[in-house]
Amino acid sequence: FPVTILNLPIANWPEPQRIEALRLKAQASVFAKLGEQAESSILEALKLQPNTPDWWILLGDNYQQNFADRQKDALDAYQKALALSGSSRGWQRFASALAIAQHHTDEAHGEAALETLRPLESLPDLAPVWRIKIVRGVAHALASLGKNTEALAKFREALALEKPFITTFSCSYRDWE
C-alpha cells in the first residue's frame, strides 16, 4: 500500500501526471477509510475533468463507504456518473446503475432499483459479468419488495449464468499434485 502517494506535492505537475496521481491518492484514501482526503483529491480532479464518469463513481464510492451521513450525496454522484455515461456500453454505465440500484434496495425502494436495472437487463450481447451482476441486483430488489418467488427465480438465473465460469475455473487440490 503506497502511503507516500498520499503526501506527494502534485499541484505543479503536468495535468496528465497530476490526474493519475489524484486517482491514486483518491483510491488509496477511499481504501484506507480516509474519506475527507479522498474527497479532496476527487473534487480537485473534478475541477479538471468534470465530465468524467469515473470521478463521479469514485466520489459516490467514497461517500457510500466512508460517510454514513452522506448516502444521498453518494446517490447524487452515481446518478451524475450514469447521466454522463449515457447509453455507452462501458463499465461506468453499469457500475453506476448497480450502485444506484443498491442504494435504492438498501433504502427499501425496490421499485426504484428495478426501474434503474430493467433497461440494462434486456441489453443484447451484454458481457456475462455485467449480466450476472444486473440479474443479481434485480433479484435483491425483488426480494426487498417481498416478491420472493420472482427473486428466487432471478437468483437461480444468476447462478445458471455463473455455472460455466465456476466449472471452468474450479479445481481441487488434487489438480496441483
PDB file of C-alpha atoms in Angstrom:
ATOM      1  CA  PHE A   1       0.000   0.000   0.000  1.00  0.00           C
ATOM      2  CA  PRO A   2       1.834   3.144  -1.210  1.00  0.00           C
ATOM      3  CA  VAL A   3       1.240   5.544   1.686  1.00  0.00           C
ATOM      4  CA  THR A   4       3.718   8.030   0.178  1.00  0.00           C
ATOM      5  CA  ILE A   5       1.327   8.814  -2.690  1.00  0.00           C
ATOM      6  CA  LEU A   6      -0.962  10.477  -0.148  1.00  0.00           C
ATOM      7  CA  ASN A   7       1.620  13.163   0.601  1.00  0.00           C
ATOM      8  CA  LEU A   8       3.089  13.950  -2.794  1.00  0.00           C
ATOM      9  CA  PRO A   9       3.178  17.654  -3.739  1.00  0.00           C
ATOM     10  CA  ILE A  10       1.468  17.397  -7.136  1.00  0.00           C
ATOM     11  CA  ALA A  11      -0.042  20.873  -7.575  1.00  0.00           C
ATOM     12  CA  ASN A  12       2.528  21.928 -10.202  1.00  0.00           C
ATOM     13  CA  TRP A  13       2.743  18.646 -12.069  1.00  0.00           C
ATOM     14  CA  PRO A  14       1.654  18.492 -15.740  1.00  0.00           C
ATOM     15  CA  GLU A  15      -2.040  17.690 -15.984  1.00  0.00           C
ATOM     16  CA  PRO A  16      -1.837  14.047 -17.174  1.00  0.00           C
ATOM     17  CA  GLN A  17       0.530  13.114 -14.361  1.00  0.00           C
ATOM     18  CA  ARG A  18      -1.440  15.143 -11.830  1.00  0.00           C
ATOM     19  CA  ILE A  19      -4.688  13.415 -12.860  1.00  0.00           C
ATOM     20  CA  GLU A  20      -3.087   9.990 -12.416  1.00  0.00           C
ATOM     21  CA  ALA A  21      -1.616  10.997  -9.047  1.00  0.00           C
ATOM     22  CA  LEU A  22      -5.021  12.290  -7.934  1.00  0.00           C
ATOM     23  CA  ARG A  23      -6.586   8.981  -8.993  1.00  0.00           C
ATOM     24  CA  LEU A  24      -4.046   7.011  -6.973  1.00  0.00           C
ATOM     25  CA  LYS A  25      -4.383   9.326  -3.962  1.00  0.00           C
ATOM     26  CA  ALA A  26      -8.171   9.135  -4.079  1.00  0.00           C
ATOM     27  CA  GLN A  27      -8.325   5.367  -4.484  1.00  0.00           C
ATOM     28  CA  ALA A  28      -5.777   4.797  -1.706  1.00  0.00           C
ATOM     29  CA  SER A  29      -7.632   7.200   0.569  1.00  0.00           C
ATOM     30  CA  VAL A  30     -11.015   5.554  -0.050  1.00  0.00           C
ATOM     31  CA  PHE A  31      -9.478   2.152   0.639  1.00  0.00           C
ATOM     32  CA  ALA A  32      -7.745   3.424   3.798  1.00  0.00           C
ATOM     33  CA  LYS A  33     -11.016   4.970   5.042  1.00  0.00           C
ATOM     34  CA  LEU A  34      -9.579   8.492   4.767  1.00  0.00           C
ATOM     35  CA  GLY A  35     -12.825   9.908   3.418  1.00  0.00           C
ATOM     36  CA  GLU A  36     -12.030  13.614   3.680  1.00  0.00           C
ATOM     37  CA  GLN A  37      -8.669  13.211   1.993  1.00  0.00           C
ATOM     38  CA  ALA A  38     -10.258  11.125  -0.771  1.00  0.00           C
ATOM     39  CA  GLU A  39     -12.985  13.721  -1.249  1.00  0.00           C
ATOM     40  CA  SER A  40     -10.386  16.475  -1.549  1.00  0.00           C
ATOM     41  CA  SER A  41      -8.469  14.599  -4.271  1.00  0.00           C
ATOM     42  CA  ILE A  42     -11.639  13.693  -6.172  1.00  0.00           C
ATOM     43  CA  LEU A  43     -13.032  17.226  -6.076  1.00  0.00           C
ATOM     44  CA  GLU A  44      -9.689  18.558  -7.319  1.00  0.00           C
ATOM     45  CA  ALA A  45      -9.805  16.070 -10.191  1.00  0.00           C
ATOM     46  CA  LEU A  46     -13.416  17.011 -10.969  1.00  0.00           C
ATOM     47  CA  LYS A  47     -12.284  20.617 -11.475  1.00  0.00           C
ATOM     48  CA  LEU A  48     -10.006  19.304 -14.226  1.00  0.00           C
ATOM     49  CA  GLN A  49     -12.322  16.625 -15.637  1.00  0.00           C
ATOM     50  CA  PRO A  50     -15.926  17.403 -14.629  1.00  0.00           C
ATOM     51  CA  ASN A  51     -17.455  15.193 -17.315  1.00  0.00           C
ATOM     52  CA  THR A  52     -15.544  12.016 -16.494  1.00  0.00           C
ATOM     53  CA  PRO A  53     -17.903   9.397 -15.019  1.00  0.00           C
ATOM     54  CA  ASP A  54     -15.006   7.589 -13.301  1.00  0.00           C
ATOM     55  CA  TRP A  55     -14.520  10.501 -10.890  1.00  0.00           C
ATOM     56  CA  TRP A  56     -18.218  10.661 -10.049  1.00  0.00           C
ATOM     57  CA  ILE A  57     -18.291   6.916  -9.354  1.00  0.00           C
ATOM     58  CA  LEU A  58     -15.245   7.221  -7.107  1.00  0.00           C
ATOM     59  CA  LEU A  59     -16.850  10.160  -5.294  1.00  0.00           C
ATOM     60  CA  GLY A  60     -20.006   8.094  -4.784  1.00  0.00           C
ATOM     61  CA  ASP A  61     -17.956   5.138  -3.545  1.00  0.00           C
ATOM     62  CA  ASN A  62     -16.154   7.407  -1.100  1.00  0.00           C
ATOM     63  CA  TYR A  63     -19.384   8.823   0.316  1.00  0.00           C
ATOM     64  CA  GLN A  64     -21.003   5.399   0.414  1.00  0.00           C
ATOM     65  CA  GLN A  65     -18.069   3.695   2.155  1.00  0.00           C
ATOM     66  CA  ASN A  66     -16.697   6.439   4.387  1.00  0.00           C
ATOM     67  CA  PHE A  67     -19.561   8.781   5.305  1.00  0.00           C
ATOM     68  CA  ALA A  68     -22.674   7.212   6.829  1.00  0.00           C
ATOM     69  CA  ASP A  69     -24.402  10.612   6.766  1.00  0.00           C
ATOM     70  CA  ARG A  70     -23.695  11.287   3.071  1.00  0.00           C
ATOM     71  CA  GLN A  71     -25.596   8.496   1.375  1.00  0.00           C
ATOM     72  CA  LYS A  72     -27.739  10.998  -0.552  1.00  0.00           C
ATOM     73  CA  ASP A  73     -24.526  12.583  -1.844  1.00  0.00           C
ATOM     74  CA  ALA A  74     -23.358   9.117  -2.926  1.00  0.00           C
ATOM     75  CA  LEU A  75     -26.601   8.595  -4.828  1.00  0.00           C
ATOM     76  CA  ASP A  76     -26.274  12.014  -6.485  1.00  0.00           C
ATOM     77  CA  ALA A  77     -22.701  11.212  -7.578  1.00  0.00           C
ATOM     78  CA  TYR A  78     -23.725   7.845  -9.018  1.00  0.00           C
ATOM     79  CA  GLN A  79     -26.635   9.475 -10.855  1.00  0.00           C
ATOM     80  CA  LYS A  80     -24.262  12.060 -12.332  1.00  0.00           C
ATOM     81  CA  ALA A  81     -21.961   9.252 -13.493  1.00  0.00           C
ATOM     82  CA  LEU A  82     -24.882   7.406 -15.065  1.00  0.00           C
ATOM     83  CA  ALA A  83     -26.057  10.559 -16.831  1.00  0.00           C
ATOM     84  CA  LEU A  84     -22.561  11.212 -18.184  1.00  0.00           C
ATOM     85  CA  SER A  85     -22.235   7.585 -19.310  1.00  0.00           C
ATOM     86  CA  GLY A  86     -25.379   7.838 -21.403  1.00  0.00           C
ATOM     87  CA  SER A  87     -26.079   4.741 -23.434  1.00  0.00           C
ATOM     88  CA  SER A  88     -22.445   3.662 -23.621  1.00  0.00           C
ATOM     89  CA  ARG A  89     -21.542   0.047 -23.072  1.00  0.00           C
ATOM     90  CA  GLY A  90     -18.605   0.979 -20.871  1.00  0.00           C
ATOM     91  CA  TRP A  91     -18.170  -0.180 -17.286  1.00  0.00           C
ATOM     92  CA  GLN A  92     -19.131   3.234 -15.888  1.00  0.00           C
ATOM     93  CA  ARG A  93     -22.747   2.905 -17.010  1.00  0.00           C
ATOM     94  CA  PHE A  94     -23.163  -0.494 -15.408  1.00  0.00           C
ATOM     95  CA  ALA A  95     -21.202   0.258 -12.234  1.00  0.00           C
ATOM     96  CA  SER A  96     -23.136   3.462 -11.560  1.00  0.00           C
ATOM     97  CA  ALA A  97     -26.519   1.829 -12.301  1.00  0.00           C
ATOM     98  CA  LEU A  98     -25.710  -1.058  -9.960  1.00  0.00           C
ATOM     99  CA  ALA A  99     -24.630   1.362  -7.225  1.00  0.00           C
ATOM    100  CA  ILE A 100     -27.852   3.361  -7.642  1.00  0.00           C
ATOM    101  CA  ALA A 101     -29.932   0.181  -7.505  1.00  0.00           C
ATOM    102  CA  GLN A 102     -28.061  -0.994  -4.390  1.00  0.00           C
ATOM    103  CA  HIS A 103     -28.749   2.352  -2.715  1.00  0.00           C
ATOM    104  CA  HIS A 104     -32.451   2.096  -3.539  1.00  0.00           C
ATOM    105  CA  THR A 105     -32.599  -1.509  -2.337  1.00  0.00           C
ATOM    106  CA  ASP A 106     -30.850  -0.571   0.929  1.00  0.00           C
ATOM    107  CA  GLU A 107     -33.386   2.232   1.420  1.00  0.00           C
ATOM    108  CA  ALA A 108     -36.292  -0.196   0.795  1.00  0.00           C
ATOM    109  CA  HIS A 109     -37.123   1.415  -2.555  1.00  0.00           C
ATOM    110  CA  GLY A 110     -37.139  -1.776  -4.589  1.00  0.00           C
ATOM    111  CA  GLU A 111     -39.283  -0.307  -7.374  1.00  0.00           C
ATOM    112  CA  ALA A 112     -36.716   2.445  -7.969  1.00  0.00           C
ATOM    113  CA  ALA A 113     -33.971  -0.191  -8.064  1.00  0.00           C
ATOM    114  CA  LEU A 114     -35.905  -2.181 -10.643  1.00  0.00           C
ATOM    115  CA  GLU A 115     -36.531   0.957 -12.686  1.00  0.00           C
ATOM    116  CA  THR A 116     -32.774   1.521 -12.805  1.00  0.00           C
ATOM    117  CA  LEU A 117     -31.831  -2.060 -13.703  1.00  0.00           C
ATOM    118  CA  ARG A 118     -34.603  -3.263 -16.032  1.00  0.00           C
ATOM    119  CA  PRO A 119     -33.363  -1.346 -19.111  1.00  0.00           C
ATOM    120  CA  LEU A 120     -29.898  -2.870 -18.667  1.00  0.00           C
ATOM    121  CA  GLU A 121     -31.203  -6.364 -18.054  1.00  0.00           C
ATOM    122  CA  SER A 122     -32.575  -6.601 -21.584  1.00  0.00           C
ATOM    123  CA  LEU A 123     -29.479  -5.354 -23.426  1.00  0.00           C
ATOM    124  CA  PRO A 124     -28.328  -7.860 -26.038  1.00  0.00           C
ATOM    125  CA  ASP A 125     -24.752  -9.104 -26.030  1.00  0.00           C
ATOM    126  CA  LEU A 126     -24.064  -7.825 -22.524  1.00  0.00           C
ATOM    127  CA  ALA A 127     -20.780  -9.097 -21.094  1.00  0.00           C
ATOM    128  CA  PRO A 128     -21.517 -12.074 -18.810  1.00  0.00           C
ATOM    129  CA  VAL A 129     -20.027 -10.447 -15.718  1.00  0.00           C
ATOM    130  CA  TRP A 130     -22.359  -7.450 -16.056  1.00  0.00           C
ATOM    131  CA  ARG A 131     -25.382  -9.602 -16.891  1.00  0.00           C
ATOM    132  CA  ILE A 132     -24.776 -11.671 -13.740  1.00  0.00           C
ATOM    133  CA  LYS A 133     -24.420  -8.567 -11.555  1.00  0.00           C
ATOM    134  CA  ILE A 134     -27.534  -6.963 -13.039  1.00  0.00           C
ATOM    135  CA  VAL A 135     -29.631 -10.118 -12.636  1.00  0.00           C
ATOM    136  CA  ARG A 136     -28.439 -10.377  -9.008  1.00  0.00           C
ATOM    137  CA  GLY A 137     -29.345  -6.717  -8.462  1.00  0.00           C
ATOM    138  CA  VAL A 138     -32.829  -7.362  -9.836  1.00  0.00           C
ATOM    139  CA  ALA A 139     -33.131 -10.372  -7.528  1.00  0.00           C
ATOM    140  CA  HIS A 140     -32.186  -8.286  -4.478  1.00  0.00           C
ATOM    141  CA  ALA A 141     -34.659  -5.572  -5.472  1.00  0.00           C
ATOM    142  CA  LEU A 142     -37.447  -8.133  -5.899  1.00  0.00           C
ATOM    143  CA  ALA A 143     -36.602  -9.673  -2.520  1.00  0.00           C
ATOM    144  CA  SER A 144     -36.748  -6.230  -0.892  1.00  0.00           C
ATOM    145  CA  LEU A 145     -40.282  -5.918  -2.260  1.00  0.00           C
ATOM    146  CA  GLY A 146     -41.275  -9.269  -0.780  1.00  0.00           C
ATOM    147  CA  LYS A 147     -41.554 -10.855  -4.224  1.00  0.00           C
ATOM    148  CA  ASN A 148     -39.724 -13.939  -3.033  1.00  0.00           C
ATOM    149  CA  THR A 149     -40.753 -16.336  -5.817  1.00  0.00           C
ATOM    150  CA  GLU A 150     -39.616 -13.898  -8.511  1.00  0.00           C
ATOM    151  CA  ALA A 151     -36.449 -13.090  -6.557  1.00  0.00           C
ATOM    152  CA  LEU A 152     -35.577 -16.765  -6.191  1.00  0.00           C
ATOM    153  CA  ALA A 153     -36.050 -17.261  -9.934  1.00  0.00           C
ATOM    154  CA  LYS A 154     -33.657 -14.371 -10.621  1.00  0.00           C
ATOM    155  CA  PHE A 155     -31.079 -15.717  -8.153  1.00  0.00           C
ATOM    156  CA  ARG A 156     -31.293 -19.091  -9.922  1.00  0.00           C
ATOM    157  CA  GLU A 157     -30.876 -17.330 -13.276  1.00  0.00           C
ATOM    158  CA  ALA A 158     -27.722 -15.640 -11.974  1.00  0.00           C
ATOM    159  CA  LEU A 159     -26.378 -18.966 -10.715  1.00  0.00           C
ATOM    160  CA  ALA A 160     -27.068 -20.573 -14.087  1.00  0.00           C
ATOM    161  CA  LEU A 161     -25.181 -17.747 -15.801  1.00  0.00           C
ATOM    162  CA  GLU A 162     -22.258 -18.251 -13.399  1.00  0.00           C
ATOM    163  CA  LYS A 163     -22.100 -22.012 -13.828  1.00  0.00           C
ATOM    164  CA  PRO A 164     -19.883 -22.028 -16.956  1.00  0.00           C
ATOM    165  CA  PHE A 165     -17.367 -19.835 -15.144  1.00  0.00           C
ATOM    166  CA  ILE A 166     -17.446 -21.851 -11.953  1.00  0.00           C
ATOM    167  CA  THR A 167     -16.846 -25.146 -13.749  1.00  0.00           C
ATOM    168  CA  THR A 168     -14.175 -23.589 -15.960  1.00  0.00           C
ATOM    169  CA  PHE A 169     -12.162 -22.118 -13.126  1.00  0.00           C
ATOM    170  CA  SER A 170     -12.790 -24.544 -10.298  1.00  0.00           C
ATOM    171  CA  CYS A 171     -10.287 -27.186  -9.380  1.00  0.00           C
ATOM    172  CA  SER A 172      -9.415 -29.329  -6.420  1.00  0.00           C
ATOM    173  CA  TYR A 173      -6.153 -29.595  -4.566  1.00  0.00           C
ATOM    174  CA  ARG A 174      -5.548 -32.857  -6.458  1.00  0.00           C
ATOM    175  CA  ASP A 175      -5.206 -30.852  -9.681  1.00  0.00           C
ATOM    176  CA  TRP A 176      -1.989 -29.417  -8.254  1.00  0.00           C
ATOM    177  CA  GLU A 177      -0.447 -32.728  -7.202  1.00  0.00           C
TER     178      GLU A 177
END
